[in-house]
Coordinates of N, CA and C (backbone and C1' of nucleotides) in Angstrom, one line a residue:
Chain A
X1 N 2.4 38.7 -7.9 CA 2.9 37.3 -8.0 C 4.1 37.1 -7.1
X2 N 5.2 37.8 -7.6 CA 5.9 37.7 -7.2 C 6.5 38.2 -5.4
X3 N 5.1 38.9 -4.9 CA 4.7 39.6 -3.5 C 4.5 38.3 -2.4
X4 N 4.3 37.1 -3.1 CA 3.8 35.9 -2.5 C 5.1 35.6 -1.6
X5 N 6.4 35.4 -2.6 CA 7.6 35.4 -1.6 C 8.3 36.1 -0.9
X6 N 9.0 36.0 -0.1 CA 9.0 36.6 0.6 C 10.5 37.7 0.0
X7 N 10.8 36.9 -0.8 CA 12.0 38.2 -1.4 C 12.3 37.4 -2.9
X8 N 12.9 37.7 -3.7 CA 13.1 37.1 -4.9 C 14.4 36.0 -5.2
X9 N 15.1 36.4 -4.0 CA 15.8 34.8 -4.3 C 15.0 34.1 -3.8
X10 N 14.1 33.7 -2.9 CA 12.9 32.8 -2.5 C 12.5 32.5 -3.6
X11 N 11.9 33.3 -4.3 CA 11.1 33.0 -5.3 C 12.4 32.4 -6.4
X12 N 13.1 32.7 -6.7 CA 13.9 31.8 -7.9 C 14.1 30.4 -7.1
X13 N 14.4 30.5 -6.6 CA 15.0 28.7 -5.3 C 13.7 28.2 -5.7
X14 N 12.4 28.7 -5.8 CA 11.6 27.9 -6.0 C 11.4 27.4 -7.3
X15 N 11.6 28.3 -8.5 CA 11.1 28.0 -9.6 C 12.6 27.5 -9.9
X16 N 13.9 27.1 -9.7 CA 14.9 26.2 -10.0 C 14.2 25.3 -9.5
X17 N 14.0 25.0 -8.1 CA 13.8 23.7 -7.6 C 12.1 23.0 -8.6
X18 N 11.5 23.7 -9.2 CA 10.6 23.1 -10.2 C 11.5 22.4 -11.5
X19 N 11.6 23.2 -11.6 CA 12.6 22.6 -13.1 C 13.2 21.7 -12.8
X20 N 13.8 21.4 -12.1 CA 15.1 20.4 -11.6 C 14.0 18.8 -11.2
X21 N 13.1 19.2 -11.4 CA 12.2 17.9 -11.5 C 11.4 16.9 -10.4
X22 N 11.8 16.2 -10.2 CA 11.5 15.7 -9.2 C 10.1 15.4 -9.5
X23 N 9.1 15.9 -8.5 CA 8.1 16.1 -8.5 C 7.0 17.5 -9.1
X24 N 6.4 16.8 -10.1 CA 5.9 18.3 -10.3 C 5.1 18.7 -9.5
X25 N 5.5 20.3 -9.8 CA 4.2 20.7 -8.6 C 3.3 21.9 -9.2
X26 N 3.2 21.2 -10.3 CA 1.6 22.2 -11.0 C 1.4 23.2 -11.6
X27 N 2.8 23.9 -11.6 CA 2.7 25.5 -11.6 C 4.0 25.6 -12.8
X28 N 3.8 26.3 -13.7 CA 5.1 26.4 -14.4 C 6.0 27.9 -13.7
X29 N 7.3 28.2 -13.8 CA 7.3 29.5 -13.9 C 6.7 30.4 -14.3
X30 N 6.3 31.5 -13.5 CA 5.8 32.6 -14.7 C 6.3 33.0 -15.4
X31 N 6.3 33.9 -16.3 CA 6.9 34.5 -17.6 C 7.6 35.8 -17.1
X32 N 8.3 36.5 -17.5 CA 9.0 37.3 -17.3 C 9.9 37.7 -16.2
X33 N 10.4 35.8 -15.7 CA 11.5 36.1 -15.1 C 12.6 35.1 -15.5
X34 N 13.7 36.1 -15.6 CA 15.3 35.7 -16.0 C 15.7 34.4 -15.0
X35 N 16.0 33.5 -15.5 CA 16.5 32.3 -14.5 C 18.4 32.6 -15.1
X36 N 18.4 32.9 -15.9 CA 19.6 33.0 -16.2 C 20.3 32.0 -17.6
X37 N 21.4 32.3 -17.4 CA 21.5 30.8 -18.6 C 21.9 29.7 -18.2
X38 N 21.8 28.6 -18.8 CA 21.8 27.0 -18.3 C 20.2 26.5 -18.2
X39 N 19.5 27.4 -17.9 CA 18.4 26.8 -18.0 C 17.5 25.7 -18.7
X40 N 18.5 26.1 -20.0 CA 17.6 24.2 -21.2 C 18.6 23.0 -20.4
X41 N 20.0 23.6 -20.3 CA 20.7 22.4 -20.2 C 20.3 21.5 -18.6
X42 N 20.0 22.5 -18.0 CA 19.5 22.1 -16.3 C 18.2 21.2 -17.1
X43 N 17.2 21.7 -17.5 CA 16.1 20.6 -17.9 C 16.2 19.7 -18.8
X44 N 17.3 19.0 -19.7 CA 17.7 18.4 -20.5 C 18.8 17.4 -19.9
X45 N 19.6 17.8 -19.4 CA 20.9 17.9 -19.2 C 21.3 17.4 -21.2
X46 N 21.0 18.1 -21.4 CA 21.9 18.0 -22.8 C 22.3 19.7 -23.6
X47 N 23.3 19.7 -24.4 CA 23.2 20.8 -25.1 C 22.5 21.1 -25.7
X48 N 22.1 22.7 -25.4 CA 21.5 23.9 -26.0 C 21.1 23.5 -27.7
X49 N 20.3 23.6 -28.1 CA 20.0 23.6 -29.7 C 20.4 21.9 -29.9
X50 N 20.5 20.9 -29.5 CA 20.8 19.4 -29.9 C 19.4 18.8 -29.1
X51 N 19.0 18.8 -30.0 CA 17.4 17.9 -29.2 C 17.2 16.7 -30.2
X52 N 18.4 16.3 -30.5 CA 18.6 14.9 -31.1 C 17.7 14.0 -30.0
X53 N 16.6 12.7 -30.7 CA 15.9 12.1 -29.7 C 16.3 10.8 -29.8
X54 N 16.8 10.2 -29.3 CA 17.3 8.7 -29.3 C 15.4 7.6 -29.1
X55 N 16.4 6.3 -29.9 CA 15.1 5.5 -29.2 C 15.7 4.4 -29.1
X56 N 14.6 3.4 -28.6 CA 14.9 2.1 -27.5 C 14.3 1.3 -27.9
X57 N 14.9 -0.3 -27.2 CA 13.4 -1.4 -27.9 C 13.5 -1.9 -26.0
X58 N 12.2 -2.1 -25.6 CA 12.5 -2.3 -24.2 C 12.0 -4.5 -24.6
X59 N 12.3 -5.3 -23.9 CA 11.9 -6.2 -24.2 C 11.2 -7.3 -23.0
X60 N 10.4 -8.4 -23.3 CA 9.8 -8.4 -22.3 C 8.9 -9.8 -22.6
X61 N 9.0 -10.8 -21.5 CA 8.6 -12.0 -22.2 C 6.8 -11.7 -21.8
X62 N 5.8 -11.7 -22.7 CA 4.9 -11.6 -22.5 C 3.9 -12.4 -21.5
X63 N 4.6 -13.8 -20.8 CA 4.1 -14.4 -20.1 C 4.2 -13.7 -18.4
X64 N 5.3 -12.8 -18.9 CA 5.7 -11.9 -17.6 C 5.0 -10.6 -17.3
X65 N 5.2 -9.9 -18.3 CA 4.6 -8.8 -18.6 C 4.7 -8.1 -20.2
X66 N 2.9 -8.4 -20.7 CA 3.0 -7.9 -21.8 C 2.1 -7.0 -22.1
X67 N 2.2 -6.7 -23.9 CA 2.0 -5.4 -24.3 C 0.3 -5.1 -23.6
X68 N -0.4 -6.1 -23.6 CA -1.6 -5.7 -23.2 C -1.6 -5.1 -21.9
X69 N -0.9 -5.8 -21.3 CA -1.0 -5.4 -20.1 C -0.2 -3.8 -19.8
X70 N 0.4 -3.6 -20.7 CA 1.3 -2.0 -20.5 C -0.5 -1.2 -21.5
X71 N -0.5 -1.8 -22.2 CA -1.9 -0.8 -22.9 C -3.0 -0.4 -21.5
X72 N -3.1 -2.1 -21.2 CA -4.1 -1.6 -19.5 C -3.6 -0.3 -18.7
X73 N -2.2 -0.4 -18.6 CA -1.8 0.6 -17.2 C -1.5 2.1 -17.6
X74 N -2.3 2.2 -19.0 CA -2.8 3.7 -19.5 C -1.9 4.5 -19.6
X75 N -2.6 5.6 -19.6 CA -1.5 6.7 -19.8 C -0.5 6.9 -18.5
X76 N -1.0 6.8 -17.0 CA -0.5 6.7 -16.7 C 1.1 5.5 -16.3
X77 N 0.8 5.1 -16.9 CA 2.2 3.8 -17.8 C 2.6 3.3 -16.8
X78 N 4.0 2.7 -16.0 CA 4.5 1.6 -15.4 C 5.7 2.0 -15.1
X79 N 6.0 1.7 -14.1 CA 7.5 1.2 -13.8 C 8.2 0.0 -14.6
X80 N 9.3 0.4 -15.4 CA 10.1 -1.2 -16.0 C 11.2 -1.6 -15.5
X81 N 10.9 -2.4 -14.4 CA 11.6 -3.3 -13.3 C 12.3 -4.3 -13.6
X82 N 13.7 -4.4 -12.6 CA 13.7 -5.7 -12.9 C 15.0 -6.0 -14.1
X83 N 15.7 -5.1 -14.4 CA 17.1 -4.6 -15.1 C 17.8 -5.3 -14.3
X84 N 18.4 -6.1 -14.2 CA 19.7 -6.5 -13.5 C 21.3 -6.7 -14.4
X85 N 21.4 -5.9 -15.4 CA 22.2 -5.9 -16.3 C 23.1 -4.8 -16.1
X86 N 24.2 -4.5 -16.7 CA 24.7 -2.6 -16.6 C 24.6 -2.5 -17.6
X87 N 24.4 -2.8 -18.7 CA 24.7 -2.8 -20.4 C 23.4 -2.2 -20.2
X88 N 22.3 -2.8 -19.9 CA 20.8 -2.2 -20.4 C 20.5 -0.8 -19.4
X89 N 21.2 -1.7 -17.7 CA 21.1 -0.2 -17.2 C 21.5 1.3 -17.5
X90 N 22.7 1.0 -18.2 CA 23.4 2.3 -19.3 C 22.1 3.0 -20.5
X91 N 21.5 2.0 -20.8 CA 20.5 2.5 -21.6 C 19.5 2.8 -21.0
X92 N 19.2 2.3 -19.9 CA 17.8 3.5 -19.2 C 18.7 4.6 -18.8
X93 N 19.7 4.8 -18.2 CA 19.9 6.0 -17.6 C 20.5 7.1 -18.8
X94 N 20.6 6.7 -20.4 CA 20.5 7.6 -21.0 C 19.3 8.0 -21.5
X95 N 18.2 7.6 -21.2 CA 16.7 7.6 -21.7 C 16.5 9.2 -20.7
X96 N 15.7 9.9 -21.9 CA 15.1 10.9 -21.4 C 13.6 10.8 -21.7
X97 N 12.6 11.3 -20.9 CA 11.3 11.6 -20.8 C 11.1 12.0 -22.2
X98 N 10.1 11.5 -22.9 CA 9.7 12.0 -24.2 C 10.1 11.5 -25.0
X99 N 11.0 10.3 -24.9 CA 11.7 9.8 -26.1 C 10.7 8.0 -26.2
X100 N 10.8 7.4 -27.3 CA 10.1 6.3 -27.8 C 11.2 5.0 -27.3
X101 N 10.5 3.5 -27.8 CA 11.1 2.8 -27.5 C 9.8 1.3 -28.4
X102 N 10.6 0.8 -28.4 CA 9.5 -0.5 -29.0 C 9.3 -1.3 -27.9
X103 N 8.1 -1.8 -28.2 CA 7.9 -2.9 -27.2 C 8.0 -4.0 -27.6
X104 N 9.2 -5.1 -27.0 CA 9.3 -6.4 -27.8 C 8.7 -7.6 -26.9
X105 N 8.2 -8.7 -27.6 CA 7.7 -9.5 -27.0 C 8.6 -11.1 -27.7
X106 N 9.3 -11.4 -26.4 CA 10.2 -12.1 -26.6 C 9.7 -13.2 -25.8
X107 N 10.4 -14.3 -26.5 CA 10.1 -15.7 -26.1 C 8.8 -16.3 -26.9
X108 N 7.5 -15.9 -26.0 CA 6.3 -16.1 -27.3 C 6.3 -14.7 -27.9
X109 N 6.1 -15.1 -29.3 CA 5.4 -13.8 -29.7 C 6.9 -13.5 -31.3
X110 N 7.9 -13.3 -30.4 CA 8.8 -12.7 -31.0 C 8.8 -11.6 -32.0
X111 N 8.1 -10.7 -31.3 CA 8.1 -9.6 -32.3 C 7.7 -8.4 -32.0
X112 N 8.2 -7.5 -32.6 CA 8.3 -5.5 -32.0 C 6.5 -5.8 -31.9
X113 N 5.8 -5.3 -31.0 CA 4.2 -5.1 -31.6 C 3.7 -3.9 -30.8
X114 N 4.8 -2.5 -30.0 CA 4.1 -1.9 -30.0 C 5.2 -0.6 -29.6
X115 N 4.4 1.0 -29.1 CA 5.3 2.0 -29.0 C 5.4 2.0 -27.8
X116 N 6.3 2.5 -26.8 CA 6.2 3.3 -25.8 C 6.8 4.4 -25.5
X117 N 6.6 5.0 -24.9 CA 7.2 6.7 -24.5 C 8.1 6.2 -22.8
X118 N 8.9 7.2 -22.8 CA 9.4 7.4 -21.7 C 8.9 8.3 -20.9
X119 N 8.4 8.2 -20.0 CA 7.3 9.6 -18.8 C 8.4 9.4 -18.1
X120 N 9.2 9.0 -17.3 CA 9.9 8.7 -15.8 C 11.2 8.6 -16.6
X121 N 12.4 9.5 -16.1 CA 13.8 9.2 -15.9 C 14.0 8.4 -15.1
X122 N 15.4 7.8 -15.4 CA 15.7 6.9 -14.4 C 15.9 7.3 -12.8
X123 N 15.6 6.2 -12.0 CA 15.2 6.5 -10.7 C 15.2 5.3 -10.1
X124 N 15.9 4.8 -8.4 CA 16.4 3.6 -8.5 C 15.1 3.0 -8.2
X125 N 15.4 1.3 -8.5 CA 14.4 0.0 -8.7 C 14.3 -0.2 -7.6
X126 N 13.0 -0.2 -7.1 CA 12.8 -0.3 -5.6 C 13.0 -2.2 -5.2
X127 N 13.0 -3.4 -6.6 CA 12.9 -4.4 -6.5 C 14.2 -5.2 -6.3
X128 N 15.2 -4.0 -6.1 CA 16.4 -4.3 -6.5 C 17.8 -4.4 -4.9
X129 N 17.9 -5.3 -4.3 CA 17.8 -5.4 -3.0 C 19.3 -4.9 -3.2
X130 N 20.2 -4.9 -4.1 CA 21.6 -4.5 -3.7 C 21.9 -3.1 -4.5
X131 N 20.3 -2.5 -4.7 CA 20.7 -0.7 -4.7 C 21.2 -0.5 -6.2
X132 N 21.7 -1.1 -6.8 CA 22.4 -0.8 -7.9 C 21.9 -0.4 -9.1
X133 N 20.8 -1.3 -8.7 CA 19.8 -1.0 -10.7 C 18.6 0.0 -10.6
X134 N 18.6 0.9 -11.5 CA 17.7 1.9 -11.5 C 16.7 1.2 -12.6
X135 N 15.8 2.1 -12.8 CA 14.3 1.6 -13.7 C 13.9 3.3 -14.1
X136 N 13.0 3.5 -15.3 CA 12.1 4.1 -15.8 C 10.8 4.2 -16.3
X137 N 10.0 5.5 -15.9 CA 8.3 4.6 -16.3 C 7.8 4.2 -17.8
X138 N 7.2 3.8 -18.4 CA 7.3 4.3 -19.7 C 5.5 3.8 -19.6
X139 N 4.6 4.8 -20.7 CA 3.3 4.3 -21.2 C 3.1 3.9 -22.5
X140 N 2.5 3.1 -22.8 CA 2.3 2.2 -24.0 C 1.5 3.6 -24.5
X141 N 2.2 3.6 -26.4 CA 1.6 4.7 -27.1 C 0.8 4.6 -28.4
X142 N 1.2 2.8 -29.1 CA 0.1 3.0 -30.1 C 1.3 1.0 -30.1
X143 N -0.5 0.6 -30.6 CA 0.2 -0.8 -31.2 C 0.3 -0.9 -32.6
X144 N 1.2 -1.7 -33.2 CA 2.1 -1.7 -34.3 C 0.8 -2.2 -35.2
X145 N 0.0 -1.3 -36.4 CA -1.0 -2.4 -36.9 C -0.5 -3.9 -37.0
X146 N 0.6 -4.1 -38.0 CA 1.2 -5.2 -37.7 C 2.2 -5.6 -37.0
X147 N 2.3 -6.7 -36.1 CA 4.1 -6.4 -35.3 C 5.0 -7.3 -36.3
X148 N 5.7 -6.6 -36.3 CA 7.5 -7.2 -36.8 C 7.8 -7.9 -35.8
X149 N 8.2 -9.1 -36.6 CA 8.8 -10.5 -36.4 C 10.4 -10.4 -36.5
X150 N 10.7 -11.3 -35.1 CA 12.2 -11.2 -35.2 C 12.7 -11.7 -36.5
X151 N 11.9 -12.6 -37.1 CA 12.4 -13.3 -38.6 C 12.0 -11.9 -39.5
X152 N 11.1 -11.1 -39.7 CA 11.0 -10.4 -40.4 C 12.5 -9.5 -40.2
X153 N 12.8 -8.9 -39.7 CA 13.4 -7.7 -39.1 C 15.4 -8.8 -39.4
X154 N 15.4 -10.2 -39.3 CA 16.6 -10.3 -39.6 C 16.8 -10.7 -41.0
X155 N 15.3 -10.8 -41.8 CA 15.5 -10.9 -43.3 C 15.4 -9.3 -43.9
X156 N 15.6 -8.2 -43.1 CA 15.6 -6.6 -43.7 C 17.5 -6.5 -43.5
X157 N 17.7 -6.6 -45.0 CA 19.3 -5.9 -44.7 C 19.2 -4.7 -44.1
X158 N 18.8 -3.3 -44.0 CA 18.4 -2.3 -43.3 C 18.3 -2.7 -41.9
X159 N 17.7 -3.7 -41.4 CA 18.1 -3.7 -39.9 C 18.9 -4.9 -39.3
X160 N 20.2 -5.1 -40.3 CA 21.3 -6.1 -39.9 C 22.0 -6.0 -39.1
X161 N 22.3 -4.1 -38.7 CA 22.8 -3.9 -37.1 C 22.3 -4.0 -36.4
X162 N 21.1 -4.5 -36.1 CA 20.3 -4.2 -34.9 C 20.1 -5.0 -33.5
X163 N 20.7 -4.4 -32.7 CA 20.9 -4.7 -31.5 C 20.5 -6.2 -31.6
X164 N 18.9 -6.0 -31.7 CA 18.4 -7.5 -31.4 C 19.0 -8.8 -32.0
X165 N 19.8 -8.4 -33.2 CA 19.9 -8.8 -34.2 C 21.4 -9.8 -33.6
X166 N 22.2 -9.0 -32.8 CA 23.0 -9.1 -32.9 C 24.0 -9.2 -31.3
X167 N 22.8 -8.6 -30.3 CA 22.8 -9.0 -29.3 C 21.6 -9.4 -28.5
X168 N 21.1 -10.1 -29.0 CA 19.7 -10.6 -28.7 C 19.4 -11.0 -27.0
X169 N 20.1 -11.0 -26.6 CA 20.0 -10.8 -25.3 C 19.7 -9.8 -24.1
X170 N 20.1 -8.5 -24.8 CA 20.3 -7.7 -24.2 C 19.0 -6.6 -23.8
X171 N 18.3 -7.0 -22.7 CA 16.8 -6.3 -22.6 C 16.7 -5.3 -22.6
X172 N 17.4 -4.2 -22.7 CA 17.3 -2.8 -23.3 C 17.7 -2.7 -24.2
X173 N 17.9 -2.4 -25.4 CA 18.5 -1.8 -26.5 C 18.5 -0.7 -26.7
X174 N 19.6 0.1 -27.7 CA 19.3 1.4 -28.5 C 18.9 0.9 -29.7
X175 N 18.2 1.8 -30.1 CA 17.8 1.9 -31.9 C 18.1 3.0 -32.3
X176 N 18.9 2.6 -33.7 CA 19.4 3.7 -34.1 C 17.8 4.4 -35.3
X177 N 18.0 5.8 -35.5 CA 16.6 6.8 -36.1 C 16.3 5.7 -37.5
X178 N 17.7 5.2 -38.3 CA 16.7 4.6 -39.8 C 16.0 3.3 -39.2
X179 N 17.0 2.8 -38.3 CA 16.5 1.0 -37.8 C 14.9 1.4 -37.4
X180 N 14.5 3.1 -36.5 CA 13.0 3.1 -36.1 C 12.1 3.1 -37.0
X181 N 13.0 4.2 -37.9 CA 11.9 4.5 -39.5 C 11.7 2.7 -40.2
X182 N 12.3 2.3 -39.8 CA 12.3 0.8 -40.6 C 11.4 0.2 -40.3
X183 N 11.3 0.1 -38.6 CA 10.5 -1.3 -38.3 C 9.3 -0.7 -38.3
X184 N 8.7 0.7 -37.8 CA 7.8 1.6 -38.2 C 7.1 1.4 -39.1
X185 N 7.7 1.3 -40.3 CA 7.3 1.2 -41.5 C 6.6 -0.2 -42.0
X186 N 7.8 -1.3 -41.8 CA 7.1 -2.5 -41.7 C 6.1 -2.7 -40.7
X187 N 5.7 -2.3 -39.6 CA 4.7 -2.3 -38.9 C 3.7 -1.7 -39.0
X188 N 3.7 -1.3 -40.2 CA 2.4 -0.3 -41.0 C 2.2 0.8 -40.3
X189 N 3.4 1.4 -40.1 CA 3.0 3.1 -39.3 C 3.8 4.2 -40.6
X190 N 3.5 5.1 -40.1 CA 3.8 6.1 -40.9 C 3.9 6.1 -42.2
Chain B
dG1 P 43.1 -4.8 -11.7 O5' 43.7 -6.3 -11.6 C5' 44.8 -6.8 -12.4 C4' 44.5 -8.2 -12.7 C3' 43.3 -8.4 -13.7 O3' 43.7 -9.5 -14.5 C1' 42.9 -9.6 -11.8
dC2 P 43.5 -9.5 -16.0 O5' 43.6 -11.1 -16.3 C5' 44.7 -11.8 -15.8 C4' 44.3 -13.1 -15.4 C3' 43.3 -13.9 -16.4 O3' 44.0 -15.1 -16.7 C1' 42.5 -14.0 -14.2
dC3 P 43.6 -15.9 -18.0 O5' 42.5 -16.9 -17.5 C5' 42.8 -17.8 -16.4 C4' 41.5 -18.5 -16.0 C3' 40.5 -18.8 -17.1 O3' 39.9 -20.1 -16.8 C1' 39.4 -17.6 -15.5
dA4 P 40.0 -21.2 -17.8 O5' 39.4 -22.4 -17.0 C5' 39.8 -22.7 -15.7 C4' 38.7 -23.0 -14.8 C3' 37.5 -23.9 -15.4 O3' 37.1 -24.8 -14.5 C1' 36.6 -21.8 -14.7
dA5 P 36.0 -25.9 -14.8 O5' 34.8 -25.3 -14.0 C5' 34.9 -25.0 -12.6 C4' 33.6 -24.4 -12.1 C3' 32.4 -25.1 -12.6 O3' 31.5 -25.2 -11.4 C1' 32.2 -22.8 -13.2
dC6 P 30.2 -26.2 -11.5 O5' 29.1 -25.1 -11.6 C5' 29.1 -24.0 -10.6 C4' 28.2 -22.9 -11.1 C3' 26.9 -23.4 -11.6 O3' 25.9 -22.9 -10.7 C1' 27.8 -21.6 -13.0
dG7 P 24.4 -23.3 -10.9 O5' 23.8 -22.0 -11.5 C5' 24.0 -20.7 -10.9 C4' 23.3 -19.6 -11.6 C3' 21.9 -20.0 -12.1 O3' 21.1 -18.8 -11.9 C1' 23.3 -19.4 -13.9
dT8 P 19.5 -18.9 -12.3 O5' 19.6 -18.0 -13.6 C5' 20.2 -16.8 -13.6 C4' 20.0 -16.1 -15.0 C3' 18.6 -16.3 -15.6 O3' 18.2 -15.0 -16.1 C1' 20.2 -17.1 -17.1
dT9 P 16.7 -14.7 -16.6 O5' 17.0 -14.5 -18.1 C5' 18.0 -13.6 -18.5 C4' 18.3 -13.8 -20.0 C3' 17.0 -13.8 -20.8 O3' 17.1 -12.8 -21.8 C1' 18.3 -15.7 -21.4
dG10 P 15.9 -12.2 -22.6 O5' 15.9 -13.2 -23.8 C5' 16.9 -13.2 -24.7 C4' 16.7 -14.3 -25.7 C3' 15.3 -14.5 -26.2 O3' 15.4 -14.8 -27.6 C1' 16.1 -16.5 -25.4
dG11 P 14.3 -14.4 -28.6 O5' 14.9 -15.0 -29.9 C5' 16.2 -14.9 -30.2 C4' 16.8 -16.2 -30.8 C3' 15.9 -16.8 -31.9 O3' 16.7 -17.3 -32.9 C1' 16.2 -18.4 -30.2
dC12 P 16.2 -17.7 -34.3 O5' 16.0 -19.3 -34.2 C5' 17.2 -20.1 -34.1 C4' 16.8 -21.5 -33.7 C3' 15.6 -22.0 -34.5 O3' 16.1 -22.7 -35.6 C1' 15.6 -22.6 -32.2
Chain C
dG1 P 10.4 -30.3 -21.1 O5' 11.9 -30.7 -21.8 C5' 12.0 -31.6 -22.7 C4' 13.2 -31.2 -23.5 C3' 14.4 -30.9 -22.7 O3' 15.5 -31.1 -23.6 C1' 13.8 -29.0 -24.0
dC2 P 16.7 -32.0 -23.1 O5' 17.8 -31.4 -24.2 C5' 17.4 -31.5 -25.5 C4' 18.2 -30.4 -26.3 C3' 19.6 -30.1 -25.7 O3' 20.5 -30.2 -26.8 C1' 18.3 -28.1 -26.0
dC3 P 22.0 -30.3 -26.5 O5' 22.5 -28.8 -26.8 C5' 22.2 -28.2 -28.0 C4' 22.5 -26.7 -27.9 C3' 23.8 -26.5 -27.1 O3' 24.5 -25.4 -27.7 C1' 22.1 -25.2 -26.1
dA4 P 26.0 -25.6 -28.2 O5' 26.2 -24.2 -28.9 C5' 25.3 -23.6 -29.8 C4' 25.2 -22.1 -29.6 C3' 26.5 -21.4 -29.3 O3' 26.5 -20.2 -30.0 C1' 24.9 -21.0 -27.5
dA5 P 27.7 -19.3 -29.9 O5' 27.2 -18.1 -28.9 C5' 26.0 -17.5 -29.3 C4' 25.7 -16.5 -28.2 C3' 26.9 -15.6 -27.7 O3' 26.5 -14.3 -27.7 C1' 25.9 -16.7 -25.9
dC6 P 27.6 -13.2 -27.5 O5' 27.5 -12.8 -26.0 C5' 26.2 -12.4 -25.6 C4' 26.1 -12.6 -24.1 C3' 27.3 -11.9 -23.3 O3' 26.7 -10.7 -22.7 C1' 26.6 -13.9 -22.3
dG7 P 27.6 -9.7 -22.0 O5' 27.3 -10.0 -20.5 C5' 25.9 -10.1 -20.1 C4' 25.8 -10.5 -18.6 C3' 26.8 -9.8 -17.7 O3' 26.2 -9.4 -16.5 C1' 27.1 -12.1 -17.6
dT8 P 26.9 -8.7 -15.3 O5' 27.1 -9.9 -14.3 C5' 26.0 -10.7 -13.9 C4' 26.4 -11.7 -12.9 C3' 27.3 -11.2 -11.8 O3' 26.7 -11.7 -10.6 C1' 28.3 -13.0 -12.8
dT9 P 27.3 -11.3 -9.2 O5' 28.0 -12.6 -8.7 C5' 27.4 -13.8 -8.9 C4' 28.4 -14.9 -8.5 C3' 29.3 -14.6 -7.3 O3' 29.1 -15.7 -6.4 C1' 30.6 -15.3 -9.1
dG10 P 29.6 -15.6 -4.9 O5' 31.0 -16.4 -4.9 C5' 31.0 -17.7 -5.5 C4' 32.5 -18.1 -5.6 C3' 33.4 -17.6 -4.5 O3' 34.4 -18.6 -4.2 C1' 34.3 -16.8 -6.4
dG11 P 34.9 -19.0 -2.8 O5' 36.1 -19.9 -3.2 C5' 36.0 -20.9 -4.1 C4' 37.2 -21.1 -4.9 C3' 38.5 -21.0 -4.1 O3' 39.4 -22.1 -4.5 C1' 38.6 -19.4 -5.8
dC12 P 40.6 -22.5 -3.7 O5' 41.8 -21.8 -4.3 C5' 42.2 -22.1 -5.7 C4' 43.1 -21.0 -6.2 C3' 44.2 -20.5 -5.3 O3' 45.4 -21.3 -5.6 C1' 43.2 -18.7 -6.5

DNA sequence: GCCAACGTTGGC
DNA sequence: GCCAACGTTGGC
């Protein structure tokens, strides 16, 4: 295996430069070699043993782009473009791959009706002519049997902080873990 | 760096 | 379609 490169810091430069993301390229490390330590935090950038997972409500007027149409673009999911805010942009660039998010359908609709995942870290908006705003992919993961209504969710004292609630404006949000167990719940999941 | 004017969002 | 809330812009 390891005869392929041409010496063994070759071969580590390559299996750092996998990890470190970008692009994958198919192949995990093999097993039984030491990268050293830092290695979770380099794939994370978070600390060691804290795999606390945040989540998000991404929002989105359905006449623009909605849930059906994120269900169409499959697993392999979408680019969410089109952030021209720093408040929301703060909240994509703390979004990590693997973490959840609601999908809200604002204006018509008004209401959480489905999940999505983050696949894509933030990475800049190609739609975005003065460079500044980044975007992440996300794929649609299961629709809400029922969706939560913005009137449902502001008659739940349980979700009285809730962003939407309270800054309704703002097209990314955090959700804090009970506000997810909440609307979750009302939406006939788990 | 303040702040009035303006534009946009999104609930109603 | 109205308008409150909020963010951005640009003159000073």
């Amino acid at each position: 295996m390891v005869a392929q490169y041409k010496c063994i810091r070759t071969y580590v430069r390559v299996c750092l430069a996998g990890l470190r993301g970008g692009r994958r390229r198919g192949q995990a490390c093999p097993p039984g070699v030491k990268l050293g330590y830092g290695e979770a935090s380099r794939r994370t950038r978070r600390p060691v043993g804290n795999a606390a997972m945040a989540y998000w409500l991404f929002k989105s007027e359905p006449a623009t782009w909605s849930w059906d149409q994120q269900v169409a673009a499959g697993a392999a999911g979408t680019f969410w473009n089109g952030v021209r805010n720093h408040l929301a942009k703060k909240q994509l660039m703390a979004m990590q791959v693997g973490e959840q998010g609601f999908f809200y359908h604002s204006n018509e609709g008004k209401a959480v009706v489905g999940l999505v995942e983050v696949i894509r870290p933030y990475y800049p908006d190609h739609t975005d002519e003065t460079g500044r705003f980044g975007m992440v992919d996300v794929r649609a993961v299961k629709a809400l049997p029922r969706p939560v209504t913005l009137d449902a969710i502001k008659a739940d004292p349980v979700l009285a902080e809730m962003v939407l609630v309270n800054n309704s404006r703002l097209s990314v949000q955090p959700v804090t873990e009970a506000e997810w167990a909440r609307v979750c719940a009302l939406g006939g999941l788990g």
